[in-house]
Coordinates of C-alpha atoms and ligand atoms in Angstrom, one line a residue:
M1 CA 61.3 119.4 35.4
K2 CA 64.9 120.4 35.8
T3 CA 66.2 119.3 39.6
S4 CA 68.9 121.9 39.4
L5 CA 66.3 124.8 39.3
I6 CA 66.0 127.3 42.4
T7 CA 62.2 127.1 43.2
I8 CA 60.7 129.3 45.5
D9 CA 57.0 127.8 46.6
G10 CA 54.7 129.2 49.5
R11 CA 54.0 126.9 52.3
L12 CA 50.4 126.4 53.0
S13 CA 50.5 126.7 56.6
A14 CA 48.5 130.0 57.9
S15 CA 49.6 129.4 61.5
G16 CA 51.0 132.6 63.5
L17 CA 49.5 135.0 60.6
K18 CA 47.1 137.5 61.2
I19 CA 44.7 138.0 58.7
A20 CA 41.8 140.3 57.9
L21 CA 38.5 139.6 55.7
A22 CA 36.7 142.3 54.3
A23 CA 33.4 141.5 53.5
S24 CA 30.4 143.4 51.5
R25 CA 27.1 143.3 53.0
F26 CA 25.5 143.8 49.2
N27 CA 24.5 140.3 48.0
S28 CA 24.8 139.3 51.6
I29 CA 23.4 135.8 50.9
I30 CA 26.2 134.8 48.4
V31 CA 28.9 136.9 50.5
E32 CA 28.0 135.1 53.7
R33 CA 29.0 131.7 51.8
L34 CA 32.2 133.5 50.7
V35 CA 33.2 134.1 54.0
D36 CA 32.4 130.5 55.2
G37 CA 34.4 129.5 52.7
A38 CA 37.6 131.5 53.5
V39 CA 37.4 131.1 57.0
D40 CA 37.1 127.4 56.9
Y41 CA 40.0 127.3 54.3
L42 CA 42.3 129.4 56.8
V43 CA 41.4 127.6 59.9
R44 CA 42.0 124.2 58.2
H45 CA 45.5 125.6 57.1
G46 CA 46.3 126.4 60.8
L47 CA 45.2 129.9 61.3
E48 CA 44.2 130.6 64.9
E49 CA 40.8 131.9 65.2
E50 CA 42.0 134.9 67.5
N51 CA 44.1 136.0 64.7
L52 CA 41.2 136.2 62.0
T53 CA 39.5 139.6 61.9
L54 CA 36.3 139.9 60.0
V55 CA 35.3 143.5 58.6
R56 CA 31.8 144.3 57.0
L57 CA 31.4 147.0 54.7
P58 CA 28.3 148.2 52.4
G59 CA 29.4 147.2 48.9
A60 CA 32.0 146.2 46.4
F61 CA 32.8 150.2 46.0
E62 CA 33.9 150.3 49.5
L63 CA 36.2 147.3 49.4
P64 CA 39.4 149.2 48.3
L65 CA 39.3 151.9 50.8
V66 CA 38.7 149.5 53.5
C67 CA 41.4 147.2 52.3
Q68 CA 43.7 150.1 51.8
K69 CA 43.2 151.1 55.9
L70 CA 43.6 147.4 56.8
A71 CA 46.6 147.0 54.7
R72 CA 48.4 150.3 56.0
S73 CA 47.6 149.7 59.6
G74 CA 50.5 147.1 59.6
K75 CA 48.5 144.8 61.7
F76 CA 47.8 142.0 58.9
D77 CA 49.7 140.0 56.9
G78 CA 47.2 139.6 54.4
I79 CA 43.7 140.2 53.5
A80 CA 40.7 138.8 51.5
A81 CA 38.3 141.0 49.9
L82 CA 34.6 139.3 49.7
G83 CA 31.9 140.7 47.7
A84 CA 29.5 139.8 44.9
V85 CA 28.9 142.2 41.7
I86 CA 25.7 141.0 40.0
R87 CA 24.8 142.5 36.6
G88 CA 21.2 141.7 36.9
A89 CA 20.9 144.0 40.1
T90 CA 21.9 147.5 38.7
P91 CA 22.8 149.2 35.6
H92 CA 26.1 150.7 37.3
F93 CA 27.4 147.0 37.5
D94 CA 30.3 147.7 35.2
F95 CA 31.2 150.6 37.3
V96 CA 31.1 149.3 40.3
A97 CA 33.0 145.9 39.5
A98 CA 35.7 147.9 37.5
E99 CA 36.5 150.5 40.5
A100 CA 36.5 147.7 42.9
I101 CA 38.9 145.7 41.0
K102 CA 40.9 148.3 40.0
G103 CA 41.2 149.8 43.5
L104 CA 41.7 146.3 45.1
A105 CA 45.2 145.6 42.8
Q106 CA 46.2 149.4 43.6
V107 CA 46.3 148.6 47.2
A108 CA 48.1 145.6 46.9
L109 CA 50.7 147.2 44.7
D110 CA 51.0 150.3 47.0
T111 CA 51.0 148.6 50.2
G112 CA 53.0 145.1 49.4
V113 CA 50.1 143.5 51.6
P114 CA 48.6 140.4 49.4
I115 CA 45.1 140.8 49.0
G116 CA 43.2 137.6 48.0
F117 CA 40.5 138.7 45.3
G118 CA 37.1 137.0 46.3
L119 CA 35.0 139.5 44.5
L120 CA 32.6 137.9 42.3
T121 CA 31.2 139.5 39.0
T122 CA 28.4 137.5 37.4
D123 CA 25.8 138.0 34.8
N124 CA 23.2 136.9 37.4
V125 CA 22.5 135.2 40.8
E126 CA 22.5 131.8 39.6
Q127 CA 26.2 132.1 38.1
A128 CA 27.1 133.6 41.8
V129 CA 25.6 130.7 43.8
E130 CA 27.7 128.3 41.6
R131 CA 30.8 130.1 42.9
A132 CA 29.9 130.7 46.8
G133 CA 30.0 126.8 47.5
S134 CA 28.3 125.0 44.7
K135 CA 28.8 123.7 41.3
A136 CA 32.2 126.0 40.6
G137 CA 33.5 125.9 44.2
N138 CA 33.9 128.6 46.5
K139 CA 35.7 132.1 45.4
G140 CA 36.1 133.1 49.1
A141 CA 38.0 129.7 49.7
D142 CA 40.0 130.6 46.7
A143 CA 40.7 133.8 47.5
A144 CA 42.0 132.9 50.8
A145 CA 44.1 130.2 49.3
A146 CA 45.6 132.6 47.0
M147 CA 46.4 135.1 49.6
L148 CA 47.9 132.5 52.0
E149 CA 50.2 131.3 48.9
T150 CA 51.1 134.8 48.2
I151 CA 52.5 135.8 51.6
R152 CA 54.4 132.7 51.9
V153 CA 56.0 133.2 48.3
L154 CA 56.6 137.1 49.3
E155 CA 58.2 136.2 52.8
Q156 CA 61.2 134.3 50.6
L157 CA 61.8 136.9 47.9
Ligands
LIG1 N1 27.4 146.6 45.5 C1 28.0 145.2 45.4 O1 28.9 144.9 46.0 N2 27.3 144.4 44.4 C2 26.3 144.9 43.6 O2 26.1 144.0 42.8 C3 26.2 146.2 44.0 N3 25.5 146.6 42.8 O3 24.8 146.1 41.8 O4 25.0 148.1 42.6 C4 26.8 147.0 44.9 N4 26.6 148.6 44.9 C5 26.6 149.2 45.7 C6 28.0 149.9 45.7 O5 29.1 148.7 45.7 C7 28.3 150.8 46.8 O6 28.1 150.2 48.3 C8 27.0 151.9 47.0 O7 27.0 152.5 45.5 C9 27.6 153.1 47.9 O8 28.7 153.6 47.8

Protein backbone atom coordinates (compact mmCIF):
# COMPACT_ATOMS: atom_id res chain seq x y z
CA MET A 1 0.00 0.00 0.00
CA LYS A 2 1.27 3.51 -0.79
CA THR A 3 2.65 5.12 2.37
CA SER A 4 1.70 8.63 1.21
CA LEU A 5 -2.03 7.84 1.52
CA ILE A 6 -3.91 9.79 4.13
CA THR A 7 -5.48 7.02 6.18
CA ILE A 8 -7.99 7.45 8.94
CA ASP A 9 -8.27 4.51 11.29
CA GLY A 10 -10.40 4.19 14.39
CA ARG A 11 -8.49 3.60 17.64
CA LEU A 12 -10.06 0.75 19.51
CA SER A 13 -10.02 2.27 22.97
CA ALA A 14 -13.43 2.60 24.62
CA SER A 15 -12.07 4.50 27.62
CA GLY A 16 -14.05 7.63 28.42
CA LEU A 17 -16.95 6.80 26.10
CA LYS A 18 -20.57 6.53 27.19
CA ILE A 19 -22.25 3.50 25.63
CA ALA A 20 -25.76 2.05 25.72
CA LEU A 21 -26.74 -1.51 24.94
CA ALA A 22 -30.37 -1.98 23.85
CA ALA A 23 -31.31 -5.64 24.27
CA SER A 24 -34.59 -7.37 23.50
CA ARG A 25 -36.16 -9.90 25.87
CA PHE A 26 -37.58 -12.01 23.03
CA ASN A 27 -35.35 -15.07 22.54
CA SER A 28 -33.60 -14.02 25.73
CA ILE A 29 -31.50 -17.18 26.00
CA ILE A 30 -29.73 -16.08 22.83
CA VAL A 31 -29.78 -12.35 23.47
CA GLU A 32 -28.17 -12.71 26.91
CA ARG A 33 -25.14 -14.27 25.21
CA LEU A 34 -25.01 -11.29 22.84
CA VAL A 35 -25.13 -8.92 25.82
CA ASP A 36 -22.31 -10.86 27.50
CA GLY A 37 -20.24 -10.68 24.31
CA ALA A 38 -20.76 -6.94 23.91
CA VAL A 39 -19.98 -6.15 27.56
CA ASP A 40 -16.88 -8.36 27.51
CA TYR A 41 -15.59 -6.71 24.33
CA LEU A 42 -16.15 -3.17 25.57
CA VAL A 43 -14.67 -3.70 29.02
CA ARG A 44 -11.61 -5.44 27.52
CA HIS A 45 -11.19 -2.36 25.33
CA GLY A 46 -11.11 0.00 28.27
CA LEU A 47 -14.74 0.99 28.85
CA GLU A 48 -15.40 1.90 32.47
CA GLU A 49 -18.42 -0.12 33.66
CA GLU A 50 -20.07 2.98 35.11
CA ASN A 51 -20.19 4.36 31.55
CA LEU A 52 -22.20 1.43 30.25
CA THR A 53 -26.02 1.44 30.34
CA LEU A 54 -28.08 -1.66 29.56
CA VAL A 55 -31.67 -1.07 28.42
CA ARG A 56 -34.05 -4.01 28.12
CA LEU A 57 -37.01 -3.90 25.73
CA PRO A 58 -39.66 -6.36 24.54
CA GLY A 59 -38.59 -7.43 21.04
CA ALA A 60 -36.70 -6.55 17.90
CA PHE A 61 -39.58 -4.42 16.66
CA GLU A 62 -39.06 -2.03 19.59
CA LEU A 63 -35.29 -1.67 19.01
CA PRO A 64 -35.46 1.31 16.60
CA LEU A 65 -37.71 3.41 18.81
CA VAL A 66 -35.67 2.76 21.95
CA CYS A 67 -32.40 3.40 20.10
CA GLN A 68 -33.83 6.62 18.67
CA LYS A 69 -34.65 7.89 22.16
CA LEU A 70 -31.21 6.88 23.45
CA ALA A 71 -29.47 8.53 20.50
CA ARG A 72 -31.48 11.75 20.77
CA SER A 73 -30.81 12.00 24.51
CA GLY A 74 -27.26 13.14 23.75
CA LYS A 75 -26.02 10.96 26.62
CA PHE A 76 -24.34 8.27 24.55
CA ASP A 77 -21.45 8.16 22.09
CA GLY A 78 -22.70 4.91 20.63
CA ILE A 79 -25.36 2.24 20.96
CA ALA A 80 -25.31 -1.49 20.29
CA ALA A 81 -28.69 -2.95 19.32
CA LEU A 82 -28.94 -6.59 20.36
CA GLY A 83 -31.69 -9.04 19.53
CA ALA A 84 -32.58 -12.25 17.73
CA VAL A 85 -35.28 -12.80 15.14
CA ILE A 86 -35.66 -16.49 14.42
CA ARG A 87 -37.68 -17.58 11.40
CA GLY A 88 -39.07 -20.71 12.97
CA ALA A 89 -40.55 -18.77 15.86
CA THR A 90 -43.23 -16.87 13.95
CA PRO A 91 -44.81 -16.32 10.56
CA HIS A 92 -44.20 -12.57 10.86
CA PHE A 93 -40.42 -13.05 10.98
CA ASP A 94 -39.94 -11.14 7.74
CA PHE A 95 -41.93 -8.11 8.89
CA VAL A 96 -40.28 -7.90 12.31
CA ALA A 97 -36.78 -8.36 10.89
CA ALA A 98 -37.26 -5.89 8.03
CA GLU A 99 -38.75 -3.15 10.19
CA ALA A 100 -36.05 -3.52 12.83
CA ILE A 101 -33.21 -3.40 10.30
CA LYS A 102 -34.68 -0.46 8.37
CA GLY A 103 -35.48 1.42 11.56
CA LEU A 104 -32.03 1.00 13.08
CA ALA A 105 -30.32 2.21 9.91
CA GLN A 106 -32.63 5.22 9.85
CA VAL A 107 -31.90 6.11 13.48
CA ALA A 108 -28.14 6.06 12.88
CA LEU A 109 -28.47 8.27 9.80
CA ASP A 110 -30.95 10.68 11.41
CA THR A 111 -29.01 11.16 14.64
CA GLY A 112 -25.38 10.59 13.62
CA VAL A 113 -24.93 8.29 16.61
CA PRO A 114 -23.24 5.02 15.61
CA ILE A 115 -25.42 1.97 16.15
CA GLY A 116 -23.75 -1.41 16.27
CA PHE A 117 -26.00 -3.89 14.52
CA GLY A 118 -26.26 -6.94 16.73
CA LEU A 119 -29.63 -8.24 15.59
CA LEU A 120 -29.44 -11.89 14.55
CA THR A 121 -31.80 -12.93 11.77
CA THR A 122 -31.62 -16.69 11.41
CA ASP A 123 -33.67 -19.56 10.03
CA ASN A 124 -33.55 -21.57 13.25
CA VAL A 125 -32.35 -21.67 16.84
CA GLU A 126 -29.22 -23.66 15.93
CA GLN A 127 -27.99 -20.87 13.65
CA ALA A 128 -28.69 -18.32 16.37
CA VAL A 129 -26.73 -20.35 18.95
CA GLU A 130 -23.80 -20.57 16.54
CA ARG A 131 -23.68 -16.75 16.35
CA ALA A 132 -24.15 -16.17 20.07
CA GLY A 133 -20.83 -17.35 21.39
CA SER A 134 -20.15 -20.68 19.72
CA LYS A 135 -19.08 -21.80 16.22
CA ALA A 136 -19.62 -18.50 14.43
CA GLY A 137 -18.33 -16.19 17.15
CA ASN A 138 -20.44 -13.70 19.05
CA LYS A 139 -22.39 -11.11 17.07
CA GLY A 140 -22.90 -9.02 20.20
CA ALA A 141 -19.14 -8.58 20.47
CA ASP A 142 -18.95 -7.92 16.73
CA ALA A 143 -21.63 -5.22 17.00
CA ALA A 144 -19.78 -3.58 19.89
CA ALA A 145 -16.53 -3.68 17.90
CA ALA A 146 -18.13 -2.09 14.83
CA MET A 147 -19.78 0.60 16.95
CA LEU A 148 -16.49 1.43 18.71
CA GLU A 149 -14.52 1.65 15.48
CA THR A 150 -17.22 3.84 13.91
CA ILE A 151 -17.25 6.22 16.89
CA ARG A 152 -13.49 6.63 16.66
CA VAL A 153 -13.53 7.09 12.88
CA LEU A 154 -16.32 9.69 13.00
CA GLU A 155 -14.35 11.66 15.63
CA GLN A 156 -11.64 12.21 13.02
CA LEU A 157 -13.79 13.22 10.04
N1 LIG B 1 -39.23 -10.30 18.41
C1 LIG B 1 -37.93 -10.68 18.40
O1 LIG B 1 -37.07 -9.97 18.94
N2 LIG B 1 -37.57 -11.85 17.79
C2 LIG B 1 -38.48 -12.67 17.18
O2 LIG B 1 -38.08 -13.73 16.65
C3 LIG B 1 -39.84 -12.26 17.20
N3 LIG B 1 -40.81 -13.10 16.58
O3 LIG B 1 -40.43 -14.11 16.02
O4 LIG B 1 -42.00 -12.81 16.62
C4 LIG B 1 -40.19 -11.06 17.83
N4 LIG B 1 -41.49 -10.65 17.87
C5 LIG B 1 -41.93 -9.64 18.79
C6 LIG B 1 -41.81 -8.25 18.22
O5 LIG B 1 -40.46 -7.86 18.10
C7 LIG B 1 -42.52 -7.24 19.15
O6 LIG B 1 -41.87 -7.19 20.39
C8 LIG B 1 -43.97 -7.60 19.37
O7 LIG B 1 -44.64 -7.77 18.14
C9 LIG B 1 -44.70 -6.47 20.16
O8 LIG B 1 -44.63 -5.23 19.48
